[in-house]
Amino acid sequence: MYVEEMLMGTLKLAEAIVNGLQDALSHAYLPAIRSVYLSGSYCRGDWLDCSSDLDVGVIIRGADNSLIERDIQWLQNTLEELKGTRAFPSHCPGGIDFSTSPESALPKTQEEATVPTPYSLFSTTMFDLYAHHILLYGDELNRVLPPCPNPAKAAGPWLAMLDKRVETMEPTHPKAMFLAYKAATAAQLHFGEMTLNKYRILELYQEHVPDFEGKEFGERVIRNYLGSFYPERPPMGFSGAECAEFVRKLWELVRS
């Protein structure tokens, strides 16, 4: 059964889950939830059968904890029922990246959104969220979030934050390579085009990011990350020291 589903493509599995979730939410009453939305590759159109996950985001109202727990549990149970025994070959365990954000933690102004966060969806890459999301329940995101910051200007601070994060990681930490990929994306946004399209990231990185010592390593990171196939062939584990050095050099390039 798993082989048959893989042959028909994981995007069709994602579509089936989304359709089921839309139907369930159309009959739901979730007072603790302000918005439920999809983002990422499914909405952007650069889905990879080999590694993409389904990004489901939730914005929580300032309700009491019992209501929040109940409504979040309902959403998680509904997703699990819709997914069943099926699985995406994804870097995210189970293939569904389910994230929650209290509305109190969201940026209120464009200036606040310029400050980088580990979850760049509400800062540097907010432009992509605005352009590529599907609202499933509640308030439209443009009523919840401020205008997005200029990604070319916000990419520098995001890269500086990535530099600090990767420096503190253990040398064998599996997320070091992932942060190196994010750093290459940040550099492309700074020097190049306003897009997160994974089909074009290597071309854009090569074209727009100036030559520097380590640029070829960035190309290897991009090919490694996007060419992986979960779970049989995950990305090659570049050393944390290599990734940290790459991110540091990119940050130096951007601020020079």
PDB file of N, CA and C in Angstrom, residues 192-254:
ATOM      1  N   GLY A 192      19.472  38.993  -4.117  1.00  0.00           N
ATOM      2  CA  GLY A 192      18.772  38.576  -5.317  1.00  0.00           C
ATOM      3  C   GLY A 192      17.294  38.895  -5.371  1.00  0.00           C
ATOM      4  N   GLU A 193      16.478  37.869  -5.518  1.00  0.00           N
ATOM      5  CA  GLU A 193      15.048  38.033  -5.776  1.00  0.00           C
ATOM      6  C   GLU A 193      14.203  37.701  -4.554  1.00  0.00           C
ATOM      7  N   MET A 194      12.996  38.232  -4.515  1.00  0.00           N
ATOM      8  CA  MET A 194      12.081  38.027  -3.407  1.00  0.00           C
ATOM      9  C   MET A 194      11.283  36.739  -3.654  1.00  0.00           C
ATOM     10  N   THR A 195      11.919  35.616  -3.393  1.00  0.00           N
ATOM     11  CA  THR A 195      11.252  34.337  -3.583  1.00  0.00           C
ATOM     12  C   THR A 195      11.894  33.277  -2.708  1.00  0.00           C
ATOM     13  N   LEU A 196      11.095  32.303  -2.299  1.00  0.00           N
ATOM     14  CA  LEU A 196      11.594  31.133  -1.580  1.00  0.00           C
ATOM     15  C   LEU A 196      11.445  29.870  -2.430  1.00  0.00           C
ATOM     16  N   ASN A 197      11.158  30.031  -3.708  1.00  0.00           N
ATOM     17  CA  ASN A 197      10.882  28.885  -4.575  1.00  0.00           C
ATOM     18  C   ASN A 197      12.069  27.923  -4.592  1.00  0.00           C
ATOM     19  N   LYS A 198      11.837  26.712  -4.087  1.00  0.00           N
ATOM     20  CA  LYS A 198      12.920  25.728  -3.977  1.00  0.00           C
ATOM     21  C   LYS A 198      13.393  25.238  -5.344  1.00  0.00           C
ATOM     22  N   TYR A 199      12.531  25.301  -6.346  1.00  0.00           N
ATOM     23  CA  TYR A 199      12.946  24.877  -7.684  1.00  0.00           C
ATOM     24  C   TYR A 199      14.026  25.807  -8.242  1.00  0.00           C
ATOM     25  N   ARG A 200      14.114  27.057  -7.716  1.00  0.00           N
ATOM     26  CA  ARG A 200      15.013  28.052  -8.290  1.00  0.00           C
ATOM     27  C   ARG A 200      16.158  28.459  -7.361  1.00  0.00           C
ATOM     28  N   ILE A 201      16.161  27.961  -6.128  1.00  0.00           N
ATOM     29  CA  ILE A 201      17.104  28.480  -5.141  1.00  0.00           C
ATOM     30  C   ILE A 201      18.554  28.297  -5.566  1.00  0.00           C
ATOM     31  N   LEU A 202      18.913  27.158  -6.155  1.00  0.00           N
ATOM     32  CA  LEU A 202      20.308  26.952  -6.559  1.00  0.00           C
ATOM     33  C   LEU A 202      20.702  27.941  -7.640  1.00  0.00           C
ATOM     34  N   GLU A 203      19.850  28.079  -8.652  1.00  0.00           N
ATOM     35  CA  GLU A 203      20.115  29.033  -9.747  1.00  0.00           C
ATOM     36  C   GLU A 203      20.248  30.455  -9.216  1.00  0.00           C
ATOM     37  N   LEU A 204      19.361  30.858  -8.312  1.00  0.00           N
ATOM     38  CA  LEU A 204      19.383  32.218  -7.788  1.00  0.00           C
ATOM     39  C   LEU A 204      20.594  32.452  -6.903  1.00  0.00           C
ATOM     40  N   TYR A 205      20.937  31.462  -6.091  1.00  0.00           N
ATOM     41  CA  TYR A 205      22.136  31.569  -5.247  1.00  0.00           C
ATOM     42  C   TYR A 205      23.376  31.736  -6.116  1.00  0.00           C
ATOM     43  N   GLN A 206      23.484  30.920  -7.157  1.00  0.00           N
ATOM     44  CA  GLN A 206      24.646  31.006  -8.053  1.00  0.00           C
ATOM     45  C   GLN A 206      24.705  32.353  -8.768  1.00  0.00           C
ATOM     46  N   GLU A 207      23.539  32.853  -9.182  1.00  0.00           N
ATOM     47  CA  GLU A 207      23.504  34.075  -9.984  1.00  0.00           C
ATOM     48  C   GLU A 207      23.696  35.343  -9.162  1.00  0.00           C
ATOM     49  N   HIS A 208      23.077  35.403  -7.985  1.00  0.00           N
ATOM     50  CA  HIS A 208      23.003  36.676  -7.272  1.00  0.00           C
ATOM     51  C   HIS A 208      24.001  36.840  -6.130  1.00  0.00           C
ATOM     52  N   VAL A 209      24.356  35.762  -5.462  1.00  0.00           N
ATOM     53  CA  VAL A 209      25.275  35.896  -4.328  1.00  0.00           C
ATOM     54  C   VAL A 209      26.689  36.074  -4.869  1.00  0.00           C
ATOM     55  N   PRO A 210      27.379  37.154  -4.500  1.00  0.00           N
ATOM     56  CA  PRO A 210      28.736  37.386  -5.021  1.00  0.00           C
ATOM     57  C   PRO A 210      29.677  36.236  -4.664  1.00  0.00           C
ATOM     58  N   ASP A 211      30.706  36.078  -5.460  1.00  0.00           N
ATOM     59  CA  ASP A 211      31.706  35.051  -5.170  1.00  0.00           C
ATOM     60  C   ASP A 211      32.389  35.341  -3.837  1.00  0.00           C
ATOM     61  N   PHE A 212      32.605  34.299  -3.062  1.00  0.00           N
ATOM     62  CA  PHE A 212      33.320  34.416  -1.799  1.00  0.00           C
ATOM     63  C   PHE A 212      33.878  33.043  -1.466  1.00  0.00           C
ATOM     64  N   GLU A 213      34.835  33.016  -0.565  1.00  0.00           N
ATOM     65  CA  GLU A 213      35.399  31.736  -0.153  1.00  0.00           C
ATOM     66  C   GLU A 213      34.313  30.943   0.580  1.00  0.00           C
ATOM     67  N   GLY A 214      33.866  29.871   0.000  1.00  0.00           N
ATOM     68  CA  GLY A 214      32.784  29.093   0.599  1.00  0.00           C
ATOM     69  C   GLY A 214      31.542  29.041  -0.264  1.00  0.00           C
ATOM     70  N   LYS A 215      31.521  29.768  -1.375  1.00  0.00           N
ATOM     71  CA  LYS A 215      30.309  29.764  -2.195  1.00  0.00           C
ATOM     72  C   LYS A 215      30.003  28.367  -2.731  1.00  0.00           C
ATOM     73  N   GLU A 216      31.044  27.629  -3.131  1.00  0.00           N
ATOM     74  CA  GLU A 216      30.829  26.285  -3.665  1.00  0.00           C
ATOM     75  C   GLU A 216      30.260  25.356  -2.594  1.00  0.00           C
ATOM     76  N   PHE A 217      30.665  25.569  -1.347  1.00  0.00           N
ATOM     77  CA  PHE A 217      30.100  24.776  -0.252  1.00  0.00           C
ATOM     78  C   PHE A 217      28.599  25.025  -0.142  1.00  0.00           C
ATOM     79  N   GLY A 218      28.174  26.274  -0.327  1.00  0.00           N
ATOM     80  CA  GLY A 218      26.748  26.599  -0.301  1.00  0.00           C
ATOM     81  C   GLY A 218      25.981  25.873  -1.395  1.00  0.00           C
ATOM     82  N   GLU A 219      26.585  25.745  -2.577  1.00  0.00           N
ATOM     83  CA  GLU A 219      25.947  24.996  -3.660  1.00  0.00           C
ATOM     84  C   GLU A 219      25.776  23.532  -3.264  1.00  0.00           C
ATOM     85  N   ARG A 220      26.776  22.981  -2.585  1.00  0.00           N
ATOM     86  CA  ARG A 220      26.686  21.599  -2.129  1.00  0.00           C
ATOM     87  C   ARG A 220      25.589  21.438  -1.085  1.00  0.00           C
ATOM     88  N   VAL A 221      25.459  22.421  -0.199  1.00  0.00           N
ATOM     89  CA  VAL A 221      24.415  22.384   0.823  1.00  0.00           C
ATOM     90  C   VAL A 221      23.035  22.361   0.174  1.00  0.00           C
ATOM     91  N   ILE A 222      22.832  23.223  -0.814  1.00  0.00           N
ATOM     92  CA  ILE A 222      21.532  23.310  -1.482  1.00  0.00           C
ATOM     93  C   ILE A 222      21.215  22.002  -2.215  1.00  0.00           C
ATOM     94  N   ARG A 223      22.178  21.501  -2.963  1.00  0.00           N
ATOM     95  CA  ARG A 223      21.958  20.238  -3.695  1.00  0.00           C
ATOM     96  C   ARG A 223      21.697  19.089  -2.718  1.00  0.00           C
ATOM     97  N   ASN A 224      22.443  19.069  -1.641  1.00  0.00           N
ATOM     98  CA  ASN A 224      22.314  18.013  -0.644  1.00  0.00           C
ATOM     99  C   ASN A 224      20.933  18.024   0.001  1.00  0.00           C
ATOM    100  N   TYR A 225      20.481  19.219   0.395  1.00  0.00           N
ATOM    101  CA  TYR A 225      19.202  19.345   1.087  1.00  0.00           C
ATOM    102  C   TYR A 225      18.025  19.032   0.154  1.00  0.00           C
ATOM    103  N   LEU A 226      18.033  19.622  -1.039  1.00  0.00           N
ATOM    104  CA  LEU A 226      16.902  19.440  -1.946  1.00  0.00           C
ATOM    105  C   LEU A 226      16.957  18.118  -2.700  1.00  0.00           C
ATOM    106  N   GLY A 227      18.116  17.499  -2.770  1.00  0.00           N
ATOM    107  CA  GLY A 227      18.241  16.220  -3.472  1.00  0.00           C
ATOM    108  C   GLY A 227      18.070  15.012  -2.584  1.00  0.00           C
ATOM    109  N   SER A 228      17.778  15.232  -1.318  1.00  0.00           N
ATOM    110  CA  SER A 228      17.615  14.106  -0.396  1.00  0.00           C
ATOM    111  C   SER A 228      16.272  13.417  -0.628  1.00  0.00           C
ATOM    112  N   PHE A 229      16.165  12.181  -0.148  1.00  0.00           N
ATOM    113  CA  PHE A 229      14.913  11.430  -0.270  1.00  0.00           C
ATOM    114  C   PHE A 229      14.675  10.721   1.055  1.00  0.00           C
ATOM    115  N   TYR A 230      13.652  11.196   1.755  1.00  0.00           N
ATOM    116  CA  TYR A 230      13.347  10.630   3.067  1.00  0.00           C
ATOM    117  C   TYR A 230      12.431   9.418   2.908  1.00  0.00           C
ATOM    118  N   PRO A 231      12.555   8.403   3.771  1.00  0.00           N
ATOM    119  CA  PRO A 231      13.563   8.286   4.837  1.00  0.00           C
ATOM    120  C   PRO A 231      14.826   7.539   4.392  1.00  0.00           C
ATOM    121  N   GLU A 232      14.807   6.993   3.152  1.00  0.00           N
ATOM    122  CA  GLU A 232      15.916   6.141   2.724  1.00  0.00           C
ATOM    123  C   GLU A 232      17.230   6.898   2.532  1.00  0.00           C
ATOM    124  N   ARG A 233      17.164   8.143   2.041  1.00  0.00           N
ATOM    125  CA  ARG A 233      18.384   8.881   1.743  1.00  0.00           C
ATOM    126  C   ARG A 233      18.263  10.313   2.269  1.00  0.00           C
ATOM    127  N   PRO A 234      18.429  10.487   3.580  1.00  0.00           N
ATOM    128  CA  PRO A 234      18.370  11.847   4.134  1.00  0.00           C
ATOM    129  C   PRO A 234      19.596  12.642   3.717  1.00  0.00           C
ATOM    130  N   PRO A 235      19.609  13.952   3.993  1.00  0.00           N
ATOM    131  CA  PRO A 235      20.774  14.754   3.591  1.00  0.00           C
ATOM    132  C   PRO A 235      22.065  14.245   4.212  1.00  0.00           C
ATOM    133  N   MET A 236      23.141  14.388   3.478  1.00  0.00           N
ATOM    134  CA  MET A 236      24.461  14.055   4.003  1.00  0.00           C
ATOM    135  C   MET A 236      24.765  14.970   5.191  1.00  0.00           C
ATOM    136  N   GLY A 237      25.344  14.410   6.223  1.00  0.00           N
ATOM    137  CA  GLY A 237      25.596  15.186   7.428  1.00  0.00           C
ATOM    138  C   GLY A 237      26.896  15.975   7.364  1.00  0.00           C
ATOM    139  N   PHE A 238      26.871  17.157   6.749  1.00  0.00           N
ATOM    140  CA  PHE A 238      28.056  18.002   6.787  1.00  0.00           C
ATOM    141  C   PHE A 238      28.390  18.332   8.242  1.00  0.00           C
ATOM    142  N   SER A 239      29.667  18.509   8.519  1.00  0.00           N
ATOM    143  CA  SER A 239      30.068  18.784   9.896  1.00  0.00           C
ATOM    144  C   SER A 239      29.555  20.144  10.345  1.00  0.00           C
ATOM    145  N   GLY A 240      29.277  20.235  11.667  1.00  0.00           N
ATOM    146  CA  GLY A 240      28.819  21.494  12.220  1.00  0.00           C
ATOM    147  C   GLY A 240      29.837  22.603  12.047  1.00  0.00           C
ATOM    148  N   ALA A 241      31.122  22.235  12.110  1.00  0.00           N
ATOM    149  CA  ALA A 241      32.184  23.243  11.952  1.00  0.00           C
ATOM    150  C   ALA A 241      32.164  23.828  10.545  1.00  0.00           C
ATOM    151  N   GLU A 242      31.973  22.959   9.522  1.00  0.00           N
ATOM    152  CA  GLU A 242      31.894  23.436   8.137  1.00  0.00           C
ATOM    153  C   GLU A 242      30.706  24.369   7.958  1.00  0.00           C
ATOM    154  N   CYS A 243      29.564  23.958   8.516  1.00  0.00           N
ATOM    155  CA  CYS A 243      28.346  24.762   8.362  1.00  0.00           C
ATOM    156  C   CYS A 243      28.488  26.099   9.082  1.00  0.00           C
ATOM    157  N   ALA A 244      29.075  26.075  10.278  1.00  0.00           N
ATOM    158  CA  ALA A 244      29.255  27.308  11.038  1.00  0.00           C
ATOM    159  C   ALA A 244      30.189  28.263  10.298  1.00  0.00           C
ATOM    160  N   GLU A 245      31.247  27.728   9.697  1.00  0.00           N
ATOM    161  CA  GLU A 245      32.175  28.561   8.948  1.00  0.00           C
ATOM    162  C   GLU A 245      31.503  29.164   7.726  1.00  0.00           C
ATOM    163  N   PHE A 246      30.667  28.384   7.050  1.00  0.00           N
ATOM    164  CA  PHE A 246      29.940  28.875   5.876  1.00  0.00           C
ATOM    165  C   PHE A 246      28.996  30.010   6.265  1.00  0.00           C
ATOM    166  N   VAL A 247      28.229  29.824   7.321  1.00  0.00           N
ATOM    167  CA  VAL A 247      27.281  30.859   7.757  1.00  0.00           C
ATOM    168  C   VAL A 247      28.035  32.121   8.169  1.00  0.00           C
ATOM    169  N   ARG A 248      29.173  31.957   8.870  1.00  0.00           N
ATOM    170  CA  ARG A 248      29.956  33.113   9.292  1.00  0.00           C
ATOM    171  C   ARG A 248      30.457  33.908   8.084  1.00  0.00           C
ATOM    172  N   LYS A 249      30.935  33.199   7.061  1.00  0.00           N
ATOM    173  CA  LYS A 249      31.450  33.891   5.871  1.00  0.00           C
ATOM    174  C   LYS A 249      30.328  34.599   5.119  1.00  0.00           C
ATOM    175  N   LEU A 250      29.150  33.985   5.068  1.00  0.00           N
ATOM    176  CA  LEU A 250      28.015  34.646   4.427  1.00  0.00           C
ATOM    177  C   LEU A 250      27.644  35.923   5.178  1.00  0.00           C
ATOM    178  N   TRP A 251      27.651  35.840   6.511  1.00  0.00           N
ATOM    179  CA  TRP A 251      27.309  37.020   7.302  1.00  0.00           C
ATOM    180  C   TRP A 251      28.337  38.127   7.074  1.00  0.00           C
ATOM    181  N   GLU A 252      29.589  37.765   6.996  1.00  0.00           N
ATOM    182  CA  GLU A 252      30.625  38.760   6.699  1.00  0.00           C
ATOM    183  C   GLU A 252      30.417  39.381   5.322  1.00  0.00           C
ATOM    184  N   LEU A 253      30.011  38.557   4.349  1.00  0.00           N
ATOM    185  CA  LEU A 253      29.779  39.052   2.990  1.00  0.00           C
ATOM    186  C   LEU A 253      28.617  40.052   2.969  1.00  0.00           C
ATOM    187  N   VAL A 254      27.556  39.724   3.676  1.00  0.00           N
ATOM    188  CA  VAL A 254      26.359  40.578   3.671  1.00  0.00           C
ATOM    189  C   VAL A 254      26.624  41.918   4.352  1.00  0.00           C
TER     190      VAL A 254
END
